[in-house]
CSV table of C-alpha atoms in Angstrom, one decimal:
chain,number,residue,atom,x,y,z
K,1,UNK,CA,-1.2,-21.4,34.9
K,2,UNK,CA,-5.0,-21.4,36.0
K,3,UNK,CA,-6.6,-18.1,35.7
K,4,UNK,CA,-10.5,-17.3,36.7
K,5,UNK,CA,-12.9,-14.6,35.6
K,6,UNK,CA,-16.7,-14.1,36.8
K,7,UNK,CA,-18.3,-14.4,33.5
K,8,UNK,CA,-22.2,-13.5,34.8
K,9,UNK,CA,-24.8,-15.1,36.6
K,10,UNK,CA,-25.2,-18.8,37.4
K,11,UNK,CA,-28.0,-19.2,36.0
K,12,UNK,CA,-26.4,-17.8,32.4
K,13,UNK,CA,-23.1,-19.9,33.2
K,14,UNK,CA,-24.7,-23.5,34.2
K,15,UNK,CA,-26.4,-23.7,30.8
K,16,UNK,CA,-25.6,-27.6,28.5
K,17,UNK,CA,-27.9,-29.2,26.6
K,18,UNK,CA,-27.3,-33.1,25.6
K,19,UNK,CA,-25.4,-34.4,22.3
K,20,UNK,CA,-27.5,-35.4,19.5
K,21,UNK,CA,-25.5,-36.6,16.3
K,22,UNK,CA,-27.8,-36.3,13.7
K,23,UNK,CA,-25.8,-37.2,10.1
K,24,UNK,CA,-22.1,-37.8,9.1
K,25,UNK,CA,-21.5,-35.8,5.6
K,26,UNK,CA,-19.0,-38.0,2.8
K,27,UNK,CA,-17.9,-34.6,1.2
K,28,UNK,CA,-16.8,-35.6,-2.5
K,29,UNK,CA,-13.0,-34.7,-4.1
K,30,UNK,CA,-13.9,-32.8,-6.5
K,31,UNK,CA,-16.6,-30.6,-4.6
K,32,UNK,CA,-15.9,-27.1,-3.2
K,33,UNK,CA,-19.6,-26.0,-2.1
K,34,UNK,CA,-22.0,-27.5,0.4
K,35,UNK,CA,-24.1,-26.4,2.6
K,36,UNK,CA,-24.6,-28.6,6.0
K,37,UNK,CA,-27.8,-28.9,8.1
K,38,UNK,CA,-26.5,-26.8,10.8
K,39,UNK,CA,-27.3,-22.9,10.0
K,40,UNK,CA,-24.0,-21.2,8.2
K,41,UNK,CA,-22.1,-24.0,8.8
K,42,UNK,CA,-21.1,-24.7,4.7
K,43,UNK,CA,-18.1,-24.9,2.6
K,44,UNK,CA,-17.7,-21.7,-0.1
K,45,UNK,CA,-14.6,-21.9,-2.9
K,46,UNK,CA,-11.7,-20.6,-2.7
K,47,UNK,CA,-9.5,-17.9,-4.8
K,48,UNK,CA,-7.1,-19.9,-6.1
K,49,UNK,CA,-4.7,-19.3,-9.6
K,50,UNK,CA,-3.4,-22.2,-11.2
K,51,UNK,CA,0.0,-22.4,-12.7
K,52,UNK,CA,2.3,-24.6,-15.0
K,53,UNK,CA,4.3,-25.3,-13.2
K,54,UNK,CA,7.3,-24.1,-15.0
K,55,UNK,CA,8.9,-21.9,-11.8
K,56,UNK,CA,8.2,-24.2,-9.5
K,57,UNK,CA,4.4,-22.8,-8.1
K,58,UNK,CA,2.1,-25.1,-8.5
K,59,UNK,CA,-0.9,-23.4,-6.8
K,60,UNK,CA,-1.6,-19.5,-5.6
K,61,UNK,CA,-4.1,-19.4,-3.0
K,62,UNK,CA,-5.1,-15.7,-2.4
K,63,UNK,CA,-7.6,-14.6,0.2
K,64,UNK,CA,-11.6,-15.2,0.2
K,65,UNK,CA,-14.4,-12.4,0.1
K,66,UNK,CA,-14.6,-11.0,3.5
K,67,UNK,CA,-12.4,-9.0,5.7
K,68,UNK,CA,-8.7,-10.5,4.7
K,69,UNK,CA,-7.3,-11.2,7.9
K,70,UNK,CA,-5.0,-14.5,7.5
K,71,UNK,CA,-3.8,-16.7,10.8
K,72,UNK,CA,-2.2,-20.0,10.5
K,73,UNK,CA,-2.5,-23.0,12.3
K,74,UNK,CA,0.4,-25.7,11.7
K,75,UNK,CA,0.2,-29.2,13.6
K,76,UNK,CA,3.2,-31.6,13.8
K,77,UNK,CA,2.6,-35.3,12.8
K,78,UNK,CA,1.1,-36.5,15.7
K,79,UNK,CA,-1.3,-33.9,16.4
K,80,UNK,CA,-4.6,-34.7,18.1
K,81,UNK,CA,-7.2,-32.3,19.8
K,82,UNK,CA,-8.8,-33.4,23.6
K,83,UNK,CA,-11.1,-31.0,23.9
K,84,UNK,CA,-13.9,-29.1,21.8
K,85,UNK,CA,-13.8,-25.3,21.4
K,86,UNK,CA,-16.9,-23.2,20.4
K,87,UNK,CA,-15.8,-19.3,19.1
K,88,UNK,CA,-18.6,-16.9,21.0
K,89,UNK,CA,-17.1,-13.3,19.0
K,90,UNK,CA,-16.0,-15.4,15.8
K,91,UNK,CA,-16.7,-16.9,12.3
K,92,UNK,CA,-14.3,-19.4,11.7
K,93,UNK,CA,-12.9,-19.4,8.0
K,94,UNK,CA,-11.1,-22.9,7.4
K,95,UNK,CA,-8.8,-23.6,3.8
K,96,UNK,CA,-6.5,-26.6,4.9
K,97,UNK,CA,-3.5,-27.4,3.0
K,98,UNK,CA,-1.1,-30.6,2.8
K,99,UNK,CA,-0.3,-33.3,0.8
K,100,UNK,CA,-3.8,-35.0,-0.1
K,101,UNK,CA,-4.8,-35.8,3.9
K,102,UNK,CA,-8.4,-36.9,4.9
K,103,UNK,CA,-9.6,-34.9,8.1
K,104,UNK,CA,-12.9,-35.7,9.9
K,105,UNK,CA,-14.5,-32.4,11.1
K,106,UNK,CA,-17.1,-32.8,14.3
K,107,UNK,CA,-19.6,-30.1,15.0
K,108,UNK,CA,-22.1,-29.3,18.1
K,109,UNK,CA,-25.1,-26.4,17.7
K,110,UNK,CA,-24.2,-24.5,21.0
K,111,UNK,CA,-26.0,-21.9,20.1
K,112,UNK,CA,-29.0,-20.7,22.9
K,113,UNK,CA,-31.2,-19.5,20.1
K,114,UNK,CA,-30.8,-22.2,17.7
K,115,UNK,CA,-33.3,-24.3,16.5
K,116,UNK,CA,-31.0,-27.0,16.3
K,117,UNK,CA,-29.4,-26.7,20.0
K,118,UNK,CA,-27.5,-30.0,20.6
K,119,UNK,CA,-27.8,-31.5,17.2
K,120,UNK,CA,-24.5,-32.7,16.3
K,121,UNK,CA,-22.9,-33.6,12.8
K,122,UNK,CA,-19.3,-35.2,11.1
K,123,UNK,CA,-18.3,-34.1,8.1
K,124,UNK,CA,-15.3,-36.5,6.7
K,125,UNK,CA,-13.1,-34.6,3.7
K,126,UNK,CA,-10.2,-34.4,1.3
K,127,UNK,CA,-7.5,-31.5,2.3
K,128,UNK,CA,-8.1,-29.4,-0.7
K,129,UNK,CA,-7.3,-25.8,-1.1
K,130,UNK,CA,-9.8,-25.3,-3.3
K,131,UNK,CA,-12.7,-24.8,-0.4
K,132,UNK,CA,-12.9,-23.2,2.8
K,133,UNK,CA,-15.1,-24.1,5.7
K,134,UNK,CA,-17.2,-22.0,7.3
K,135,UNK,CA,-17.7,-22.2,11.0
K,136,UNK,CA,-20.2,-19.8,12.3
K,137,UNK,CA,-20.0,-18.8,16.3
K,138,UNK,CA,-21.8,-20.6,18.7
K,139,UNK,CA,-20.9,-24.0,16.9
K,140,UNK,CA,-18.4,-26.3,18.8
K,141,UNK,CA,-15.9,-28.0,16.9
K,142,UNK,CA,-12.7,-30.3,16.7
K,143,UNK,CA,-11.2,-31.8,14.2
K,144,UNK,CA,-9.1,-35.0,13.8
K,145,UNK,CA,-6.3,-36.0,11.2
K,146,UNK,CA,-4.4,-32.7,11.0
K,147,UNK,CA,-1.3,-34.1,11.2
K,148,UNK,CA,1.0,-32.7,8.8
K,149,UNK,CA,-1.7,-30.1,7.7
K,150,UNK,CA,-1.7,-26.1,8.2
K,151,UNK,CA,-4.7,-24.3,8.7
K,152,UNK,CA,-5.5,-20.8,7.5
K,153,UNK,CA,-8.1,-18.9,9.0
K,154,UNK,CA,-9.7,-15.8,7.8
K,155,UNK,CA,-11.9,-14.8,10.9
K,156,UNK,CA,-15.2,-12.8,10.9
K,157,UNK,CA,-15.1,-11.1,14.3
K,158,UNK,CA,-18.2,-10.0,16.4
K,159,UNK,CA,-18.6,-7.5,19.5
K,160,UNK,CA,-21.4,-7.5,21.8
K,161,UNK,CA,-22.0,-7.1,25.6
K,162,UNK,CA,-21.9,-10.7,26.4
K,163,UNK,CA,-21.5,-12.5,29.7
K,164,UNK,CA,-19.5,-15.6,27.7
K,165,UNK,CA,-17.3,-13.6,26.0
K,166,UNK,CA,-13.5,-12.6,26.7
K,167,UNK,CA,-11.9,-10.3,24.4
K,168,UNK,CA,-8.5,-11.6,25.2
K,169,UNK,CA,-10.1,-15.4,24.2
K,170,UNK,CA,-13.6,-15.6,22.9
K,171,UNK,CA,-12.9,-19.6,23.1
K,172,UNK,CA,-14.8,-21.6,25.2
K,173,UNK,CA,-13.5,-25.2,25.7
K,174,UNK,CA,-15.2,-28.2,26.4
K,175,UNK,CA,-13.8,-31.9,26.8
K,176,UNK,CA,-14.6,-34.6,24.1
K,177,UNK,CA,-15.8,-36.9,26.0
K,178,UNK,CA,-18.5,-34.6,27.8
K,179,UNK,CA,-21.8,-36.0,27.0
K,180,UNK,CA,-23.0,-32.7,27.3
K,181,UNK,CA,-22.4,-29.0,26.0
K,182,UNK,CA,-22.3,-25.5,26.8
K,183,UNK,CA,-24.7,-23.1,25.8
K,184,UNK,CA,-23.5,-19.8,24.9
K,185,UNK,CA,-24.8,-16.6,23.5
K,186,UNK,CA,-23.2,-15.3,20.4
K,187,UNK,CA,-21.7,-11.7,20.2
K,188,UNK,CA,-24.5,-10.0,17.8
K,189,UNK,CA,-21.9,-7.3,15.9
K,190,UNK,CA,-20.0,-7.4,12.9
K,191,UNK,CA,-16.6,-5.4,13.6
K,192,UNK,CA,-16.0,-3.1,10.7
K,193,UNK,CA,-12.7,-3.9,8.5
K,194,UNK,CA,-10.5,-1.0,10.3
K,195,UNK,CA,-11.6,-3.3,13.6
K,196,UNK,CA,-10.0,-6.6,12.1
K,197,UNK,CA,-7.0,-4.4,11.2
K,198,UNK,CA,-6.9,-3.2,14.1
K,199,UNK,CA,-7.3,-6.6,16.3
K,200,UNK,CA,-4.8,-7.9,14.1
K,201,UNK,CA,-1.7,-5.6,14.8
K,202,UNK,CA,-2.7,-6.1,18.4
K,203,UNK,CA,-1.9,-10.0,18.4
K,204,UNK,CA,1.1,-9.2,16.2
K,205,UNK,CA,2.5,-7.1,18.8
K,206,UNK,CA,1.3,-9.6,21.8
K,207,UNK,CA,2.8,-12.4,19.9
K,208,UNK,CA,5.7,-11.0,19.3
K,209,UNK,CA,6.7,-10.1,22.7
K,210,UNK,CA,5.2,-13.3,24.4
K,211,UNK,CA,5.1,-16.5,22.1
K,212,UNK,CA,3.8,-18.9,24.9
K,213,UNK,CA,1.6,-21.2,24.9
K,214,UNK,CA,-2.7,-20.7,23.7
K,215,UNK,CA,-4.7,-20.5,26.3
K,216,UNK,CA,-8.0,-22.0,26.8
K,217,UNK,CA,-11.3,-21.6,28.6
K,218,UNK,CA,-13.2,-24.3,30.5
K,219,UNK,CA,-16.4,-23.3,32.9
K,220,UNK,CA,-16.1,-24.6,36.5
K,221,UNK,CA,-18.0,-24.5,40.0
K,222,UNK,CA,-15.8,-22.7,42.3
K,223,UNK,CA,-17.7,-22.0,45.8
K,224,UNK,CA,-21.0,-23.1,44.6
K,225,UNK,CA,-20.6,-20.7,41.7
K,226,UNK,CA,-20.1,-21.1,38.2
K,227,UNK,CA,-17.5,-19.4,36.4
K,228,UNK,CA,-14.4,-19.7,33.7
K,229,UNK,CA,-11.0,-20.8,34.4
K,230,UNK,CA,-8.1,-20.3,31.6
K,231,UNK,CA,-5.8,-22.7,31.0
K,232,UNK,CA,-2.4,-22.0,29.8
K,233,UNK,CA,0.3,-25.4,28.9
K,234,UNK,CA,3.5,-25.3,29.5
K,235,UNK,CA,4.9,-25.4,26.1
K,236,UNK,CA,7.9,-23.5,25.1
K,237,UNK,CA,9.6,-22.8,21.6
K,238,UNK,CA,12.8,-23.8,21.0
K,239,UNK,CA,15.5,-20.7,21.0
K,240,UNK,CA,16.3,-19.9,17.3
K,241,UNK,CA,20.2,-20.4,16.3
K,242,UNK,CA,22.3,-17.7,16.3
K,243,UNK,CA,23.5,-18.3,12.4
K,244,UNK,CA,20.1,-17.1,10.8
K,245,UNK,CA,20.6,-14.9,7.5
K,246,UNK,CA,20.2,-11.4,8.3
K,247,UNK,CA,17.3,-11.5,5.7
K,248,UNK,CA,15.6,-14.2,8.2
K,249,UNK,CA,14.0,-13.4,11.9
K,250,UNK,CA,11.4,-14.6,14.2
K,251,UNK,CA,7.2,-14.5,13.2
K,252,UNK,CA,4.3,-13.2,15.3
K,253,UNK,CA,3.2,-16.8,16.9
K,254,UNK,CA,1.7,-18.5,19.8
K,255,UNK,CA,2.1,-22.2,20.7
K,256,UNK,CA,-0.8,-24.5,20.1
K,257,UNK,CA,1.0,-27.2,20.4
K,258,UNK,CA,4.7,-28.5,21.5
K,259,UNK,CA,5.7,-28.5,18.2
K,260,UNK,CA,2.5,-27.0,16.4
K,261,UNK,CA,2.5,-22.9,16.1
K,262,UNK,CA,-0.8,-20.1,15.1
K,263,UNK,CA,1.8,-17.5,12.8
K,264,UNK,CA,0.1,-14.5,13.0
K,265,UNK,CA,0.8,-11.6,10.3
K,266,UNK,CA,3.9,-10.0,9.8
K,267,UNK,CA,3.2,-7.1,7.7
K,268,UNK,CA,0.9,-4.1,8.6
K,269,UNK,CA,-1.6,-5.6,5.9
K,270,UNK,CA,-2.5,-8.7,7.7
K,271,UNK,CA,-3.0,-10.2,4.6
K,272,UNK,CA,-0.9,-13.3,2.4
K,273,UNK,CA,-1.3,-16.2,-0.2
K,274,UNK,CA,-0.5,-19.5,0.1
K,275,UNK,CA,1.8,-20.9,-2.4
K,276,UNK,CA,2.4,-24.1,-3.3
K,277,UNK,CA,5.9,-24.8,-4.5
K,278,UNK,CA,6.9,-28.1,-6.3
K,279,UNK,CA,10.4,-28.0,-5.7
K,280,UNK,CA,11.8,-31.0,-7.9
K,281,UNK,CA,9.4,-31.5,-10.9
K,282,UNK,CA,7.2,-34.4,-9.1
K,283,UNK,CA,3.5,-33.1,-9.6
K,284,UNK,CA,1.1,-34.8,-7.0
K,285,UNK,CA,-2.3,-33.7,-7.7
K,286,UNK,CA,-5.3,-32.8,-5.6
K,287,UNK,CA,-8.7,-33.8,-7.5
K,288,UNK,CA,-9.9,-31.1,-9.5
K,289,UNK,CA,-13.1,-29.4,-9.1
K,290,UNK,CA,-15.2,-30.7,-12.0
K,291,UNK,CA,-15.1,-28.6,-14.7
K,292,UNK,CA,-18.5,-27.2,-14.3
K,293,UNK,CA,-17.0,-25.6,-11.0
K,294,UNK,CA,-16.2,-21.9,-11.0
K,295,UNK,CA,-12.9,-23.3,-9.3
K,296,UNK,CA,-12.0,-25.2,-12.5
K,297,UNK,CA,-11.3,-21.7,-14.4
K,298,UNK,CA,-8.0,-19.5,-14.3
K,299,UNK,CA,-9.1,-17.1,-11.6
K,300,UNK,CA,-5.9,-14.9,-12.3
K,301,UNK,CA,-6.7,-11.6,-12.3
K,302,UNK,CA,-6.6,-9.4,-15.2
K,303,UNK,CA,-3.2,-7.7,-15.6
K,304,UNK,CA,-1.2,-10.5,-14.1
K,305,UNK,CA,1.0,-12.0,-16.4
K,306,UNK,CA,2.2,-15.7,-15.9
K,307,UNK,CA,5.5,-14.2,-14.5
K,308,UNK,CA,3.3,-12.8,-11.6
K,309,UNK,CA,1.6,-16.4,-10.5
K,310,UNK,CA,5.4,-17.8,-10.1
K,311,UNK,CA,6.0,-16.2,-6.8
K,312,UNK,CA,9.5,-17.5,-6.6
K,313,UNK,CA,11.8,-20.0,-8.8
K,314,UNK,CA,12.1,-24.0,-7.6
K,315,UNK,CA,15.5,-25.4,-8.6
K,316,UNK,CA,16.6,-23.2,-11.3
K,317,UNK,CA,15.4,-19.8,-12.9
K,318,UNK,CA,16.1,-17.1,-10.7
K,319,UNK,CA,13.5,-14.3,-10.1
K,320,UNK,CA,12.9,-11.1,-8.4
K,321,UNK,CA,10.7,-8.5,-7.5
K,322,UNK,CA,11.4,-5.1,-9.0
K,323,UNK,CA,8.5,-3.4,-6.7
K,324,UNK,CA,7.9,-5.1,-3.9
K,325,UNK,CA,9.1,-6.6,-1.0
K,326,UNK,CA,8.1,-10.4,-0.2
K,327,UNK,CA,8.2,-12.2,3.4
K,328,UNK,CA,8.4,-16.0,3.1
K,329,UNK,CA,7.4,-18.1,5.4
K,330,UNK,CA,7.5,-22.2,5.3
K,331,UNK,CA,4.3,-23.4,6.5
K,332,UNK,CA,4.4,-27.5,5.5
K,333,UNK,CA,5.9,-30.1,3.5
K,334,UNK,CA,9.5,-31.1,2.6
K,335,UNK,CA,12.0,-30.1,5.1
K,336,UNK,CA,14.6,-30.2,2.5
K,337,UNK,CA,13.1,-26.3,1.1
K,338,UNK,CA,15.7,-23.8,1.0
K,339,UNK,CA,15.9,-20.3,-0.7
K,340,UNK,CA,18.9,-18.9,-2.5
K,341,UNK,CA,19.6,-15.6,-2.6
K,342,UNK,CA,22.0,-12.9,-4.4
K,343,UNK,CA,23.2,-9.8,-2.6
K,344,UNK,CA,23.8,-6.2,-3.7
K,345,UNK,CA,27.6,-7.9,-3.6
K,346,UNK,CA,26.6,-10.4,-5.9
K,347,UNK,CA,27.4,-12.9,-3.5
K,348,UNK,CA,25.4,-15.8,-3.0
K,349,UNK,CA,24.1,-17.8,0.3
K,350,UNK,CA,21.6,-20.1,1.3
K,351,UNK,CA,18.7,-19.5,3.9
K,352,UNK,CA,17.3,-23.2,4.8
K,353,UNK,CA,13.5,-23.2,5.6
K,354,UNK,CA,11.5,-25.7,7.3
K,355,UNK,CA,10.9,-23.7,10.3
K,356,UNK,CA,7.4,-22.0,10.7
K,357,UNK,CA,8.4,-19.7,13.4
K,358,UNK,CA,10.9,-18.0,11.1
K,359,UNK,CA,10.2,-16.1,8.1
K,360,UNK,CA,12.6,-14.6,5.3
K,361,UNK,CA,12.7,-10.9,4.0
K,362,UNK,CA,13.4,-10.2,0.2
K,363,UNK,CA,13.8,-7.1,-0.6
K,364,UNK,CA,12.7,-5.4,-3.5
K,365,UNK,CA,15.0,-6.0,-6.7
K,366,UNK,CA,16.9,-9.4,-5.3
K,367,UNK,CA,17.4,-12.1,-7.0
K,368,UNK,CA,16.5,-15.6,-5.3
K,369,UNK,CA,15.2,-19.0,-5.9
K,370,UNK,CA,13.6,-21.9,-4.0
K,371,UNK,CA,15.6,-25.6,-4.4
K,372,UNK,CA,15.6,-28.7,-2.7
K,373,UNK,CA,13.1,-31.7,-3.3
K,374,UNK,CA,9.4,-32.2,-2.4
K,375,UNK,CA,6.5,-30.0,-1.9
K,376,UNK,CA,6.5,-27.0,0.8
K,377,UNK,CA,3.3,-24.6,1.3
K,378,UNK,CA,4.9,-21.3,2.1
K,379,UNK,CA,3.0,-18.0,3.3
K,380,UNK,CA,4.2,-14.9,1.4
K,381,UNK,CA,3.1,-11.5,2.5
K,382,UNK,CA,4.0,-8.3,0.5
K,383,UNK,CA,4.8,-4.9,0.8
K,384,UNK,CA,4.6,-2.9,-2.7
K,385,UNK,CA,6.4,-0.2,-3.2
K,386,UNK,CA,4.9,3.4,-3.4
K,387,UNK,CA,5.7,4.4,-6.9
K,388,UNK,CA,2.7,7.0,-8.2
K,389,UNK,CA,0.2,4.4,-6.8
K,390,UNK,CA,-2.5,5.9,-8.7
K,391,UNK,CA,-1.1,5.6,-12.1
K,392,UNK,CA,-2.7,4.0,-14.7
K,393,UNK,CA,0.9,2.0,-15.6
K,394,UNK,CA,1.7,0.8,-11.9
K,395,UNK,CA,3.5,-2.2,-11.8
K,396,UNK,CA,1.1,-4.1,-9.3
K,397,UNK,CA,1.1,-7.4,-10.4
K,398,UNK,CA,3.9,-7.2,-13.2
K,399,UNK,CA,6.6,-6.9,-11.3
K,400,UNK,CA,8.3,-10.0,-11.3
K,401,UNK,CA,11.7,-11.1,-13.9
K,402,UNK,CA,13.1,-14.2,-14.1
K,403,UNK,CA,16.5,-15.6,-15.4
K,404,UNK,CA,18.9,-18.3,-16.0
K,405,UNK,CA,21.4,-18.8,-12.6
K,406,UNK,CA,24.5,-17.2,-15.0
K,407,UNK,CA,22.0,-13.6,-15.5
K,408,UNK,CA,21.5,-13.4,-12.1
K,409,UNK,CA,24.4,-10.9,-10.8
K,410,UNK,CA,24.3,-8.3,-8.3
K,411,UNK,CA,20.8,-7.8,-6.6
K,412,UNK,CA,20.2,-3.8,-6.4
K,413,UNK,CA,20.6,-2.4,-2.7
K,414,UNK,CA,18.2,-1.5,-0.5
K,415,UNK,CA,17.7,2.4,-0.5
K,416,UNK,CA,16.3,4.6,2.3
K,417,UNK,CA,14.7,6.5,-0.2
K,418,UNK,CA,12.1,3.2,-0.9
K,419,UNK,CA,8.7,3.9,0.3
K,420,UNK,CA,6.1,1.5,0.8
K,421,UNK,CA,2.2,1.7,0.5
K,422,UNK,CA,0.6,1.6,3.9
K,423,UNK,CA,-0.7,-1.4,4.8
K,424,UNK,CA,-4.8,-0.4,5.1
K,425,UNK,CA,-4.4,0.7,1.3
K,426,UNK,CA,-2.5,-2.8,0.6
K,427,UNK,CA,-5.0,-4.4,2.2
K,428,UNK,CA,-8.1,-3.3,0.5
K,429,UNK,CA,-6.4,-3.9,-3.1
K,430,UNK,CA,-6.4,-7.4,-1.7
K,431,UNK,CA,-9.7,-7.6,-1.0
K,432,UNK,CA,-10.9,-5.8,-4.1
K,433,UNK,CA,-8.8,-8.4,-5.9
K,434,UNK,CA,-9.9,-11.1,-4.2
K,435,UNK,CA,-13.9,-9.7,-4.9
K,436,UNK,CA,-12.5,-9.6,-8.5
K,437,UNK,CA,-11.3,-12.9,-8.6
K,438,UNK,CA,-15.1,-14.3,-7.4
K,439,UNK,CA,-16.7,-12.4,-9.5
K,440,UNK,CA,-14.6,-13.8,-12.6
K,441,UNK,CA,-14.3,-17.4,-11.8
């Protein structure tokens, strides 16, 4: 589907500036800060609580400083990117996940004020989820050997009167082989956190009514004039089976990909952690930050107990949530994952996994466990549970039992009568955790 927009004047539009690659960056295993020769472009640490292991998580990656909002990007095995895309209304906030993967990063200054306009770098890396990379907007960017690798983004978004940008796509897209770049102008204003919020529950809804394909943004001379066109594949996701749990439904996604998805959030918080689940005992490690790294300490916060940093069981303690209620979503790894689950009956089923575009609601009080062998990275959002919120003693963080498979019976019922913290206030004990968490490390 082609669509076209006047974006502004000609003379605005018809702006490149030639390719100059000017360094390739080795980034070291064990390093999770750097700063590149483009301005902002850098790599911060990450949140991250480590655990033993013992119920199966291996690795809790909580949001970053700043304003919370997780996307993510999966890419099937044979993923590759054709084209360039440079973000006009958007900081790019990159942690990539997967099983040890080397990626190669390529970035262009497209920025019209830059210093730097053209100058062009490679930055060759380690999959870790112990950094993220900053992207500022204005910079082009692809990225090659994501196969197998899921993205998250935490984006800074930016509002301005601005002939380049689209509110529907700030993307503009650019082939690889081009010689030469766009220059754009940058939006100038930093939305407020309500903004994000807001932006977020609006592509929840759009994705979950249309989950098509991503559109993207290419200039072109139509007439002698110079304008945008979108571009919208084909794709199309499978139809989901009819014998899904009734704990299990569809995500908030777009297409980016035939087989690759962006999951958008499903709760009114727009904010989740990454866990990494070792499902069978086998412990393949990243590199660890040397131990002079603030990533090298526990960054758990204080009032978590070790119960809390096991997010679910792998293989065979049970455990549940007394206050809460957890979404699951697999994001990468084994396709063997599954989740087991008790009822109010005390009957017993199994929910199989491997599916991005489908996540799995536990309610507050079940019992369940994650089997099967491998490593999965899942994506689990939360809703907590109401109770007194402003009590010194609330449960927030120590809500979590475990047991042996015979202890777990019956899994209490739902009840109409449970009320749930609204998202916005969810949301900014995230981020005040998260600020914690930096602050500690």
């Amino acid at each position: 589907m082609l669509e076209t927009a006047d974006a502004g004047p000609r003379t605005v539009l018809d702006r490149t500036t030639e390719r100059r690659h000017i360094g390739t960056f080795q980034v070291p295993d064990d390093v999770t800060s750097m700063e590149f020769c483009l301005p902002g472009a850098r790599l911060e640490t990450t949140n991250v609580s480590e655990s033993d292991g013992t119920n199966g998580i291996v690795r809790v990656t909580r949001i970053s400083n700043g304003p919370g909002i997780t996307d993510y990007v999966t890419h099937e095995k044979d993923f590759a990117y054709s084209a360039y895309g440079i973000h006009v209304g958007q900081d790019d906030r990159l942690t990539f996940f997967g099983e040890g993967q080397r990626i190669t990063v390529h970035l262009i200054d497209c920025r019209e004020d830059s210093p730097q306009l053209g100058d062009e770098i490679t930055i060759e890396m380690a999959v870790s989820p112990y950094r993220v990379l900053i992207i500022p907007k204005g910079i082009a960017h692809t990225l090659d050997g994501l196969g197998g690798v899921v993205t998250r983004d935490e984006p800074v978004w930016y509002a301005d009167q601005n002939p380049d940008w689209e509110p529907d796509n700030d993307l503009v897209s650019f082939l690889r082989s081009s010689q030469q770049a766009p220059v754009v102008r940058t939006n100038r204003h930093e939305l407020p956190v309500a903004a994000h919020l807001l932006l977020s529950r609006m592509s929840q809804q759009t994705n979950a009514q249309d989950q098509g394909a991503y559109a993207a943004r290419y200039r072109v001379s139509i007439g002698g004039n110079t304008t945008y066109a979108t571009l919208r594949p084909t794709w199309r996701a499978a139809e989901t089976g009819s014998d899904i749990h009734a704990w299990a439904s569809r995500n908030n996604f777009v297409l980016t990909g035939p087989e690759s998805f962006t999951v958008v959030p499903s709760t009114d918080s727009c904010t989740s952690d990454v866990l990494e689940v070792d499902l069978d005992g086998s412990r393949a490690e990243y590199s660890r930050p040397a131990e002079d790294s603030p990533a090298a300490e526990d960054s758990r916060p204080a009032g978590e107990d070790s119960a809390a940093a096991g997010e679910g069981s792998a293989g065979g303690r049970f455990v549940r949530h007394e206050y809460s209620r957890r979404r699951l979503t697999w994001l990468a790894g084994s396709t063997d994952a599954q989740i087991e689950v008790v009822t109010a009956d005390g009957e017993r089923s199994v929910i199989r996994l491997g599916d991005p575009t489908i996540g799995v609601r536990v309610p507050p009080g079940t019992w369940y466990r994650l089997t099967g062998t491998g490593r999965v990275w899942l994506r689990s959002e939360m809703e907590l549970l109401d109770l007194e919120p402003w009590a010194l003693d609330h449960p927030l963080g120590r809500d979590v039992t475990t047991t042996d498979p015979s202890g777990a019976g019956a899994s209490r019922p739902e009840q109409d009568s449970d009320r749930y913290l609204p998202g916005p206030a969810l949301h900014a004990l995230a981020r005040m955790e998260a600020k914690a968490i930096s602050l500690t490390r």
